[in-house]
Structures are given as structure tokens and as C-alpha cells.
CSV table of C-alpha atoms and ligand atoms in Angstrom, one decimal:
chain,number,residue,atom,x,y,z
A,1,MET,CA,-2.8,16.3,-5.7
A,2,ASN,CA,-1.4,17.6,-2.4
A,3,ASN,CA,-3.5,15.6,0.1
A,4,LEU,CA,-2.9,11.8,0.1
A,5,LEU,CA,-6.4,11.0,1.4
A,6,GLU,CA,-8.3,13.5,-0.7
A,7,ASN,CA,-11.1,11.6,-2.6
A,8,LYS,CA,-9.7,8.2,-1.6
A,9,ARG,CA,-12.4,5.6,-1.2
A,10,ILE,CA,-12.0,3.8,2.1
A,11,ILE,CA,-14.2,1.1,3.5
A,12,LEU,CA,-14.1,1.0,7.3
A,13,GLY,CA,-15.3,-2.3,8.7
A,14,VAL,CA,-16.3,-2.1,12.3
A,15,THR,CA,-16.7,-5.3,14.3
A,16,GLY,CA,-18.0,-6.1,17.8
A,17,SER,CA,-15.6,-4.8,20.4
A,18,ILE,CA,-15.8,-2.1,23.0
A,19,ALA,CA,-13.2,-0.3,20.9
A,20,CYS,CA,-16.0,0.5,18.4
A,21,TYR,CA,-16.3,3.9,19.9
A,22,LYS,CA,-12.7,4.7,18.8
A,23,ALA,CA,-13.7,3.7,15.2
A,24,ALA,CA,-16.0,6.7,15.1
A,25,ASP,CA,-13.1,8.9,15.8
A,26,LEU,CA,-11.1,7.2,13.0
A,27,ALA,CA,-14.0,7.6,10.6
A,28,SER,CA,-14.1,11.3,11.5
A,29,LYS,CA,-10.4,11.8,11.0
A,30,LEU,CA,-10.4,10.1,7.6
A,31,THR,CA,-13.4,12.2,6.5
A,32,GLN,CA,-11.7,15.4,7.6
A,33,ALA,CA,-8.6,14.4,5.7
A,34,GLY,CA,-10.8,14.3,2.5
A,35,ALA,CA,-11.5,10.6,2.2
A,36,GLU,CA,-14.9,9.1,1.2
A,37,VAL,CA,-15.5,6.7,4.0
A,38,ASP,CA,-18.1,3.9,3.7
A,39,VAL,CA,-18.6,2.2,7.1
A,40,ILE,CA,-19.8,-1.4,7.4
A,41,LEU,CA,-20.9,-2.4,10.8
A,42,THR,CA,-21.3,-6.1,11.7
A,43,LYS,CA,-24.3,-7.1,13.8
A,44,ALA,CA,-22.2,-7.1,17.0
A,45,ALA,CA,-20.7,-3.7,16.2
A,46,ALA,CA,-24.1,-2.2,15.9
A,47,GLN,CA,-24.8,-3.4,19.4
A,48,PHE,CA,-22.0,-1.2,20.6
A,49,VAL,CA,-22.4,1.9,18.4
A,50,SER,CA,-25.2,3.1,16.2
A,51,PRO,CA,-24.9,3.5,12.5
A,52,LEU,CA,-26.1,7.0,13.0
A,53,THR,CA,-22.9,7.9,14.8
A,54,PHE,CA,-20.9,6.9,11.8
A,55,GLN,CA,-23.3,8.6,9.3
A,56,SER,CA,-23.0,11.8,11.3
A,57,VAL,CA,-19.2,11.9,11.1
A,58,THR,CA,-18.8,10.6,7.5
A,59,GLY,CA,-21.9,12.3,5.9
A,60,ARG,CA,-22.5,9.0,4.1
A,61,LYS,CA,-24.8,6.1,4.7
A,62,ALA,CA,-23.3,3.5,7.2
A,63,PHE,CA,-24.1,0.0,6.1
A,64,THR,CA,-25.4,-2.7,8.4
A,65,GLU,CA,-26.3,-6.4,8.1
A,66,ASP,CA,-29.8,-5.3,6.9
A,67,ASP,CA,-28.1,-4.0,3.7
A,68,LEU,CA,-26.9,-7.5,2.8
A,69,TRP,CA,-30.5,-8.5,2.4
A,70,GLY,CA,-31.9,-5.1,1.3
A,71,ASN,CA,-33.3,-4.4,-2.2
A,72,GLN,CA,-29.7,-3.7,-3.4
A,73,GLY,CA,-28.3,-6.6,-1.3
A,74,HIS,CA,-27.2,-8.7,-4.3
A,75,VAL,CA,-24.8,-6.0,-5.6
A,76,GLN,CA,-24.0,-4.0,-2.5
A,77,HIS,CA,-20.9,-5.9,-1.5
A,78,ILE,CA,-19.5,-6.0,-5.0
A,79,GLY,CA,-20.0,-2.3,-5.5
A,80,LEU,CA,-18.4,-1.4,-2.2
A,81,GLY,CA,-15.5,-3.8,-2.6
A,82,GLN,CA,-14.5,-3.2,-6.1
A,83,HIS,CA,-14.3,0.6,-6.0
A,84,ALA,CA,-12.3,0.9,-2.8
A,85,ASP,CA,-8.7,2.1,-2.5
A,86,LEU,CA,-8.4,0.6,0.9
A,87,LEU,CA,-10.2,-1.7,3.3
A,88,VAL,CA,-9.6,-1.0,7.0
A,89,VAL,CA,-11.1,-3.2,9.7
A,90,ALA,CA,-10.8,-1.4,13.0
A,91,PRO,CA,-11.5,-2.8,15.5
A,92,ILE,CA,-11.2,-6.4,14.1
A,93,THR,CA,-12.3,-9.2,16.5
A,94,ALA,CA,-10.7,-12.6,16.6
A,95,ASN,CA,-13.8,-13.9,14.9
A,96,THR,CA,-13.6,-11.6,11.9
A,97,MET,CA,-9.9,-12.2,11.6
A,98,ALA,CA,-10.6,-15.9,11.4
A,99,ALA,CA,-13.3,-15.2,8.7
A,100,LEU,CA,-10.9,-13.1,6.6
A,101,ALA,CA,-8.1,-15.6,7.0
A,102,HIS,CA,-10.3,-18.5,5.8
A,103,GLY,CA,-12.3,-16.6,3.2
A,104,THR,CA,-15.6,-17.3,4.8
A,105,ALA,CA,-18.3,-14.8,3.8
A,106,ASN,CA,-21.3,-14.8,6.1
A,107,ASN,CA,-22.0,-11.1,6.6
A,108,LEU,CA,-21.8,-7.9,4.6
A,109,LEU,CA,-18.3,-7.0,5.8
A,110,THR,CA,-16.7,-10.4,5.0
A,111,VAL,CA,-18.6,-10.7,1.7
A,112,THR,CA,-17.3,-7.2,0.8
A,113,ALA,CA,-13.7,-8.2,1.9
A,114,LEU,CA,-13.8,-11.2,-0.5
A,115,ALA,CA,-15.0,-9.0,-3.4
A,116,ALA,CA,-12.4,-6.4,-2.7
A,117,SER,CA,-9.0,-6.4,-4.4
A,118,CYS,CA,-7.5,-3.3,-2.6
A,119,PRO,CA,-5.0,-3.5,0.3
A,120,LEU,CA,-6.2,-4.5,3.8
A,121,LEU,CA,-5.3,-2.9,7.1
A,122,ILE,CA,-6.5,-4.4,10.3
A,123,ALA,CA,-6.4,-3.1,13.9
A,124,PRO,CA,-7.1,-6.1,16.3
A,125,ALA,CA,-8.9,-5.6,19.6
A,126,MET,CA,-9.7,-8.5,21.9
A,127,ASP,CA,-9.6,-9.5,25.5
A,128,GLY,CA,-7.0,-11.3,27.5
A,129,GLY,CA,-5.4,-14.3,25.9
A,130,MET,CA,-7.5,-14.2,22.7
A,131,PHE,CA,-4.8,-12.4,20.7
A,132,THR,CA,-2.0,-14.6,21.8
A,133,HIS,CA,-4.0,-17.8,21.2
A,134,THR,CA,-2.3,-20.0,18.6
A,135,ALA,CA,-5.5,-20.0,16.5
A,136,THR,CA,-5.5,-16.2,16.3
A,137,GLN,CA,-1.8,-16.1,15.7
A,138,ALA,CA,-2.1,-18.5,12.8
A,139,ASN,CA,-4.9,-16.4,11.3
A,140,LEU,CA,-2.8,-13.3,11.8
A,141,LYS,CA,0.1,-14.9,10.0
A,142,THR,CA,-2.1,-16.0,7.1
A,143,LEU,CA,-3.4,-12.4,6.7
A,144,GLU,CA,0.1,-10.9,7.0
A,145,ASP,CA,1.5,-13.4,4.5
A,146,ARG,CA,-1.2,-12.2,2.1
A,147,GLY,CA,0.0,-8.6,2.5
A,148,ALA,CA,-2.4,-7.3,5.2
A,149,VAL,CA,-1.0,-4.5,7.3
A,150,VAL,CA,-1.6,-5.2,11.0
A,151,VAL,CA,-1.6,-2.2,13.5
A,152,GLY,CA,-1.4,-3.1,17.1
A,153,PRO,CA,-2.9,-4.4,19.4
A,154,GLU,CA,-1.3,-2.7,22.3
A,155,ALA,CA,-0.9,-3.8,25.9
A,156,GLY,CA,-2.9,-2.2,28.6
A,157,HIS,CA,-6.2,-2.2,30.5
A,158,LEU,CA,-8.8,-4.4,28.8
A,159,ALA,CA,-12.6,-4.3,29.3
A,160,SER,CA,-12.4,-7.5,31.4
A,161,GLY,CA,-10.2,-5.6,33.9
A,162,LEU,CA,-7.2,-7.7,32.8
A,163,ARG,CA,-4.0,-6.0,31.7
A,164,ALA,CA,-2.8,-7.7,28.5
A,165,LEU,CA,-2.1,-7.4,24.8
A,166,GLY,CA,-5.4,-6.6,23.2
A,167,ARG,CA,-6.2,-2.8,23.2
A,168,MET,CA,-6.9,-1.4,19.7
A,169,SER,CA,-4.3,1.2,18.7
A,170,GLU,CA,-5.4,4.8,18.9
A,171,PRO,CA,-7.1,6.3,15.8
A,172,GLY,CA,-4.1,8.7,15.2
A,173,THR,CA,-1.7,5.7,15.1
A,174,ILE,CA,-4.0,3.8,12.7
A,175,LEU,CA,-4.3,7.0,10.5
A,176,GLY,CA,-0.5,7.1,10.4
A,177,HIS,CA,-0.3,3.6,9.1
A,178,ILE,CA,-3.0,4.3,6.5
A,179,HIS,CA,-0.8,7.2,5.2
A,180,GLN,CA,2.2,4.9,5.0
A,181,LEU,CA,0.2,2.2,3.2
A,182,LEU,CA,-1.5,4.5,0.7
A,183,GLY,CA,1.8,6.3,0.0
A,184,ARG,CA,4.0,3.3,-0.6
A,185,GLU,CA,3.8,3.5,-4.4
A,186,GLY,CA,4.4,7.3,-4.5
A,187,GLY,CA,6.9,9.4,-6.3
A,188,LEU,CA,9.6,8.9,-3.7
A,189,LYS,CA,9.3,5.1,-3.6
A,190,GLY,CA,12.7,3.6,-2.8
A,191,LYS,CA,14.2,7.0,-2.0
A,192,LYS,CA,16.0,7.6,1.2
A,193,VAL,CA,15.8,11.0,2.7
A,194,ILE,CA,16.9,12.9,5.8
A,195,ILE,CA,14.8,15.7,7.1
A,196,THR,CA,15.8,17.9,10.0
A,197,ALA,CA,13.3,19.9,12.0
A,198,GLY,CA,12.9,22.2,14.9
A,199,ALA,CA,15.1,24.4,16.9
A,200,THR,CA,18.5,23.5,18.5
A,201,GLN,CA,19.2,24.3,22.1
A,202,GLU,CA,22.6,25.5,23.2
A,203,PRO,CA,23.2,25.1,27.0
A,204,LEU,CA,24.6,27.8,29.1
A,205,ASP,CA,24.4,26.1,32.5
A,206,PRO,CA,22.3,23.1,33.8
A,207,VAL,CA,19.2,25.3,33.8
A,208,ARG,CA,19.4,27.6,30.8
A,209,TYR,CA,19.9,27.4,27.1
A,210,LEU,CA,19.9,29.6,24.0
A,211,THR,CA,17.3,28.6,21.4
A,212,ASN,CA,14.9,30.1,18.8
A,213,ARG,CA,11.2,30.2,17.9
A,214,SER,CA,11.1,27.3,15.5
A,215,SER,CA,8.3,24.9,16.4
A,216,GLY,CA,9.3,22.1,14.0
A,217,LYS,CA,5.9,22.1,12.3
A,218,GLN,CA,7.2,22.7,8.8
A,219,GLY,CA,9.9,20.0,9.1
A,220,TYR,CA,7.4,17.5,10.6
A,221,ALA,CA,4.9,18.3,7.8
A,222,LEU,CA,7.8,17.6,5.3
A,223,ALA,CA,8.5,14.2,6.9
A,224,GLN,CA,4.8,13.3,6.6
A,225,ALA,CA,4.6,14.5,3.0
A,226,ALA,CA,7.7,12.4,2.2
A,227,VAL,CA,6.2,9.3,3.9
A,228,ASP,CA,3.0,10.0,1.8
A,229,GLN,CA,5.2,9.7,-1.3
A,230,GLY,CA,6.7,6.4,-0.2
A,231,ALA,CA,10.1,7.7,0.9
A,232,GLU,CA,12.2,6.0,3.6
A,233,VAL,CA,12.6,8.9,6.1
A,234,ILE,CA,15.0,9.7,8.8
A,235,LEU,CA,13.7,12.6,10.9
A,236,ILE,CA,16.5,14.3,12.8
A,237,SER,CA,14.7,16.6,15.2
A,238,GLY,CA,15.5,19.2,17.8
A,239,GLN,CA,13.3,19.2,21.0
A,240,THR,CA,9.7,19.8,20.0
A,241,ALA,CA,6.2,19.1,21.3
A,242,LEU,CA,5.3,17.3,18.1
A,243,THR,CA,4.7,13.6,17.5
A,244,PRO,CA,6.9,12.2,14.7
A,245,PRO,CA,4.9,10.8,11.7
A,246,THR,CA,4.3,7.0,11.7
A,247,GLY,CA,6.9,5.2,9.7
A,248,VAL,CA,9.8,7.6,10.1
A,249,GLN,CA,13.1,6.7,11.8
A,250,TYR,CA,13.3,9.3,14.5
A,251,VAL,CA,16.6,10.7,15.8
A,252,GLU,CA,16.3,13.1,18.7
A,253,THR,CA,19.0,15.8,19.1
A,254,ARG,CA,19.4,18.9,21.2
A,255,THR,CA,22.4,21.0,20.2
A,256,ALA,CA,23.7,22.1,16.7
A,257,GLU,CA,26.7,19.8,17.2
A,258,GLN,CA,24.5,16.8,18.0
A,259,MET,CA,22.5,17.6,14.9
A,260,LEU,CA,25.6,17.8,12.7
A,261,THR,CA,26.9,14.5,14.1
A,262,ALA,CA,23.5,12.8,13.4
A,263,VAL,CA,23.3,14.2,9.9
A,264,LEU,CA,26.8,13.1,8.9
A,265,LYS,CA,26.3,9.7,10.5
A,266,HIS,CA,23.1,9.0,8.4
A,267,LEU,CA,24.4,10.7,5.2
A,268,PRO,CA,25.9,7.6,3.4
A,269,GLY,CA,23.4,6.1,0.9
A,270,ARG,CA,20.9,8.9,1.2
A,271,ASP,CA,19.2,10.5,-1.9
A,272,ALA,CA,18.2,13.7,-0.3
A,273,LEU,CA,18.7,16.0,2.7
A,274,LEU,CA,16.1,18.6,3.6
A,275,MET,CA,17.4,21.0,6.3
A,276,ALA,CA,14.3,22.5,7.7
A,277,ALA,CA,15.8,22.8,11.2
A,278,ALA,CA,16.6,26.2,12.7
A,279,VAL,CA,20.1,25.6,13.7
A,280,ALA,CA,21.9,27.9,16.2
A,281,ASP,CA,24.7,29.9,14.6
A,282,PHE,CA,26.3,30.6,18.0
A,283,ARG,CA,26.5,28.8,21.3
A,284,PRO,CA,27.8,29.9,24.7
A,285,ALA,CA,31.6,29.5,24.5
A,286,GLU,CA,31.6,27.7,27.9
A,287,VAL,CA,28.9,25.7,29.6
A,288,ALA,CA,28.9,26.3,33.3
A,289,GLU,CA,28.8,23.1,35.3
A,290,LYS,CA,26.7,24.7,38.1
A,291,LYS,CA,23.8,27.1,37.8
A,292,ILE,CA,25.0,30.6,37.3
A,293,LYS,CA,24.0,32.6,40.4
A,294,LYS,CA,22.9,36.2,40.1
A,295,GLY,CA,25.5,38.7,41.3
A,296,LYS,CA,25.6,42.4,41.4
A,297,LYS,CA,26.8,42.6,37.8
A,298,ALA,CA,25.1,41.1,34.8
A,299,PRO,CA,27.2,38.2,33.5
A,300,GLN,CA,28.9,38.5,30.1
A,301,LEU,CA,28.1,35.6,27.8
A,302,PRO,CA,30.9,35.1,25.3
A,303,LEU,CA,29.6,33.1,22.3
A,304,THR,CA,31.3,31.0,19.7
A,305,ARG,CA,30.3,29.9,16.2
A,306,THR,CA,28.7,26.5,15.6
A,307,ALA,CA,29.4,24.5,12.4
A,308,ASP,CA,27.2,25.2,9.4
A,309,ILE,CA,25.7,21.8,8.7
A,310,LEU,CA,24.8,22.5,5.1
A,311,LEU,CA,28.4,23.8,4.4
A,312,GLU,CA,29.8,20.6,6.0
A,313,VAL,CA,27.5,18.5,3.8
A,314,ALA,CA,28.4,20.5,0.6
A,315,LYS,CA,32.0,19.3,0.9
A,316,HIS,CA,31.2,15.8,2.1
A,317,LYS,CA,32.0,12.7,0.0
A,318,ASP,CA,28.5,11.4,0.7
A,319,LYS,CA,26.7,14.5,-0.3
A,320,PRO,CA,23.2,13.4,-1.5
A,321,GLN,CA,21.9,14.0,-5.0
A,322,ALA,CA,19.4,16.6,-3.7
A,323,VAL,CA,20.2,19.0,-0.8
A,324,ILE,CA,17.4,21.4,0.1
A,325,GLY,CA,17.8,24.3,2.5
A,326,PHE,CA,15.4,26.8,4.1
A,327,ALA,CA,15.8,30.5,4.6
A,328,ALA,CA,13.7,32.2,7.2
A,329,GLU,CA,14.0,35.9,6.5
A,330,SER,CA,12.4,39.0,7.8
A,331,GLU,CA,13.7,41.3,5.1
A,332,ASP,CA,15.2,41.0,1.5
A,333,LEU,CA,13.7,37.5,1.3
A,334,ILE,CA,14.7,36.6,-2.2
A,335,ALA,CA,18.2,38.2,-2.3
A,336,ASN,CA,19.2,36.6,1.0
A,337,ALA,CA,17.8,33.2,0.0
A,338,GLU,CA,19.7,33.4,-3.4
A,339,LYS,CA,22.9,34.0,-1.5
A,340,LYS,CA,22.4,30.9,0.7
A,341,LEU,CA,21.3,28.8,-2.3
A,342,LYS,CA,24.7,29.5,-3.9
A,343,ALA,CA,26.9,29.5,-0.9
A,344,LYS,CA,25.5,26.2,0.4
A,345,LYS,CA,25.5,24.6,-3.0
A,346,LEU,CA,21.8,23.6,-2.8
A,347,GLU,CA,19.5,22.1,-5.4
A,348,MET,CA,16.6,24.2,-4.0
A,349,ILE,CA,16.0,26.7,-1.2
A,350,VAL,CA,12.7,27.4,0.4
A,351,ALA,CA,12.6,31.1,1.1
A,352,ASN,CA,10.3,31.6,4.1
A,353,ASP,CA,8.8,35.1,4.7
A,354,ILE,CA,8.5,35.5,8.4
A,355,SER,CA,7.6,39.2,8.3
A,356,THR,CA,3.9,38.5,8.9
A,357,SER,CA,2.3,36.8,11.9
A,358,ASP,CA,0.5,34.2,9.7
A,359,ALA,CA,3.7,32.7,8.4
A,360,GLY,CA,6.9,31.1,9.8
A,361,PHE,CA,7.4,30.3,13.5
A,362,GLY,CA,4.7,28.4,15.4
A,363,VAL,CA,1.7,28.9,13.1
A,364,ASP,CA,0.1,26.3,10.8
A,365,THR,CA,0.4,28.4,7.7
A,366,ASN,CA,3.3,29.6,5.6
A,367,ARG,CA,4.4,32.0,2.8
A,368,VAL,CA,7.2,30.6,0.8
A,369,THR,CA,9.0,31.0,-2.6
A,370,LEU,CA,11.1,28.2,-4.0
A,371,LEU,CA,14.4,29.1,-5.7
A,372,PHE,CA,16.5,27.0,-8.0
A,373,PRO,CA,20.2,27.3,-9.1
A,374,ASP,CA,19.2,28.1,-12.7
A,375,GLY,CA,17.4,31.2,-11.5
A,376,ARG,CA,13.9,29.9,-11.6
A,377,LYS,CA,11.6,31.1,-8.8
A,378,GLU,CA,8.2,29.8,-7.8
A,379,GLU,CA,6.1,31.7,-5.3
A,380,LEU,CA,3.6,29.3,-3.6
A,381,PRO,CA,0.2,30.6,-2.7
A,382,PHE,CA,-0.3,31.4,1.0
A,383,SER,CA,-1.2,27.9,2.4
A,384,THR,CA,-0.9,25.4,5.2
A,385,LYS,CA,2.4,24.0,6.1
A,386,ALA,CA,1.1,20.6,5.0
A,387,ASP,CA,0.4,22.0,1.5
A,388,VAL,CA,3.8,23.7,1.4
A,389,ALA,CA,5.4,20.4,2.4
A,390,ALA,CA,3.6,18.5,-0.3
A,391,ALA,CA,4.7,21.0,-2.9
A,392,VAL,CA,8.4,20.9,-1.7
A,393,ILE,CA,8.3,17.1,-1.8
A,394,GLU,CA,6.8,17.1,-5.3
A,395,HIS,CA,9.8,19.3,-6.5
A,396,LEU,CA,12.2,17.0,-4.7
A,397,ALA,CA,10.7,14.0,-6.6
A,398,GLY,CA,11.3,16.0,-9.8
A,399,ILE,CA,14.9,16.8,-8.9
A,400,LEU,CA,15.6,13.1,-8.1
A,401,ARG,CA,14.1,11.9,-11.4
A,402,LYS,CA,16.7,14.0,-13.3
B,501,CTP,N1,21.9,25.8,8.6
B,501,CTP,C1,22.8,24.9,8.8
B,501,CTP,N2,23.7,25.0,9.9
B,501,CTP,C2,23.7,26.1,10.6
B,501,CTP,C3,22.8,27.1,10.3
B,501,CTP,C4,21.9,27.0,9.3
B,501,CTP,O1,22.8,23.8,8.2
B,501,CTP,N3,24.6,26.2,11.6
B,501,CTP,C5,20.9,25.6,7.5
B,501,CTP,C6,19.4,25.8,7.9
B,501,CTP,O2,18.9,24.5,8.4
B,501,CTP,C7,18.8,26.3,6.7
B,501,CTP,C8,19.9,27.1,6.0
B,501,CTP,O3,21.1,26.6,6.6
B,501,CTP,O4,18.4,25.2,5.8
B,501,CTP,C9,19.7,28.5,6.2
B,501,CTP,O5,19.7,28.8,7.5
B,501,CTP,P1,19.5,30.3,8.1
B,501,CTP,O6,19.5,30.3,9.6
B,501,CTP,O7,18.4,31.0,7.3
B,501,CTP,O8,20.8,31.0,7.5
B,501,CTP,P2,22.3,31.1,8.0
B,501,CTP,O9,23.2,30.5,7.0
B,501,CTP,O10,22.4,30.7,9.4
B,501,CTP,O11,22.4,32.7,7.9
B,501,CTP,P3,21.8,33.9,8.7
B,501,CTP,O12,21.5,33.3,10.1
B,501,CTP,O13,22.8,34.9,8.8
B,501,CTP,O14,20.6,34.4,8.0
């Protein structure tokens, strides 16, 4: 299965905080990612947001306190709790944290939590001073010691007007932690991988640089897919507009030389390197200290070669077990990719057809063929970069098992 959240059964508990409105966005994001989301609202939460809001985004019944006493009340909590892959409580109030820490069960959500054996993720939201109170901190520690994943809270403006620690983390951040949690037993559990992504920039003067059209989308999708399979990921990135996936160690670089230095620095102890970055092959031979002014004649720009990172890795004593390259080609896709696979001593190369506008740079879809040193080729169907990433990561897991 490509998508980590596809068909996962997630209970989303929502408790009484103004941050409830953000929970609707979280429910929507989880549903769009393919999860079956059962929402349970406490009585206080239902004062802030209506169950209909959640039903509308999840397409499923949202449960309220009435369901604890409804005609299925005696089995509802057991049914919900026992079949879940994950229990998320976002926002969680100080009161519900106390209830979960002490195992009290006085509403549908806390009864369900007691009946559930799946992992628990909580995103606290509370007003000034409540989160740092020793009672709340003790409850938090109890839950953490029992294995709960705690996301946030963050500092900032609170409903009371105070600025303090207590804002619920954004739904996108919570979603990132859900990926990390659900992926932790995946096929790359315990594996350490480096992924490079994006374009490098080679400065010409303080204002200008040479770069290329790589957006970093495929590399970032690979980093997410590796996290989804439980890998420990270092993402070495060129300058992009993208947000690194939750859980990766992020290393920001600009030039090809900086990327080479970062890759070599992090190489010892790594199981795999995936070079998805579009690295400049040439850079201006000299970088002008001051802005180059326009004169009558167009300036000549002498260029010089940059190091080939994959070639440096191929001869390095710390070369990882699996090194995977990418080849973006506008012609002779397979022949060119085969040459690079051999020359750079790779375990796999992802040949990327950039001859059409729906694949390659900037877009969310891709056309790729995977090539292996024994001559095997696998053409993937036209798909999203997320699906391509999941397929590449699955092959990586296979290579590392050998
Ligand atoms: N690569 C690298 N260091 C470079 C250039 C490329 O490590 N200086 C890596 C890329 O990250 C990619 C693979 O080599 O994984 C192939 O990159 P590509 O630009 O397609 O090939 P080049 O070897 O640069 O050859 P050409 O530009 O002539 O196609």
C-alpha cells in the first residue's frame, strides 16, 4: 500500500477548547489522506463546534455524549476503541488529560480511550498557566511514560488575551506527527537514510546566481515516504519553498559544494543515500564581490566544474549499502540513465522523463522508470510524486533487506 493513512481507522477525540475549530481541519486532512475518521466530541466540545461540521468533512457519523446513552451505548465505546489504529485527542484540555492519566471514564471519549489498545497522540490546548501547572505537568508525564505522543502546545496568543504556552499545534503539524507515529514500525525501521532535494544555487555576484528548475517536490515526497516507513531521515536540501516533513533532520544548503560537504559529513553510519537533488554541474569560476554593473559589452561568464557528489560517494570509505540516483532526461531516457547507473555505481536509478509538461520540474506528478544494475527495468505508471516516492522507498527497503 502506497499511502500510509489509506483505510487507517482513526478516532479523533475533540474536547472543549476554542481550538476545536482547528480539529475540523485536522479531520478533513485525515479523511482526504484516506483514513476512516470517527470523531467523538465531549459535551464541552459540542458547545464550540457542531457534530455536523465533523460529519460533513469525514462523511461519517460524529459521536457525542448522547451516544454513550443511546440504544447502542453499552457497546459503542468498545466497538470504537477496539478497532482503532490510532486515538488522537486534539485539542485535549487539562481536564481530559487528567482523566486519561488517571484512567477515569466518565464520558464517551474517556470510556473509549480506556477500551482502546492503540497508540495515543494528544495535542494540548489550554489557557495561560494551566499547561505549566504542576498537576498538568504530572499528568503529561504519566501519559508520556505510558507511550503517548504529545504534540505542542505552542506559545502565542491565547483566547484570554495572554501570550503563553497553550496554543494547539496547527493541523498540518499534528498530521506530520501522525505520519511519524503510524510509520514507526515500517519497512525502514531502524534504517538511517540521507535524502537530497531541490536545486543548488551558484552565486555570480551578491545579487545573481545560476540555478535550475527543480522544485524539490520529488525529494521532499521521498523524505515523507521514508518517514512513513519508519526511517531516520536526514534531508539535505537546496533552497525551496517547501516545508520539510515532520521528524526529519533538516540540513539547509545553497551551493553544490555545500551540498557535497553536508552529504560527506553525514555519510558515516548511513544505510542509504538518495540523491534527488538537481546539483549544478558548473559554477561561475569567480564570484564578484560587488554587483556586476552593466557596461556596453555583455560580460563573459567563465564557468568551472563542480564536484559530482555521487562519484565522490562511490569512492568513499563510508559509502552506504544503497545509493540511489536520479536522472532527469529530455531524450534517450533509458540509455542515459543506464550510463549514469554504471558510472556512479548505484544500486538503483530513477529515470525521470521530463519531455512532457505533466512530469518532472515543478508539477505534482511524474513519469519514471526504475533501473537496476542487473538490467531489470520497472516502468511505474504515471502517478503523483507521493506515489513515485512510496514505490522508490519500497524498493529501497527491498535492497536493504538483501
Ligand atoms: N549528481 C551529483 N553531483 C552532481 C551532479 C549530479 O551527485 N554534480 C547526481 C544527481 O543528484 C542525480 C545524478 O547525479 O542523482 C544524475 O544527475 P544528472 O544531472 O541527471 O546527471 P549528470 O551526471 O549531471 O549528467 P548530465 O547533466 O550530463 O545529464
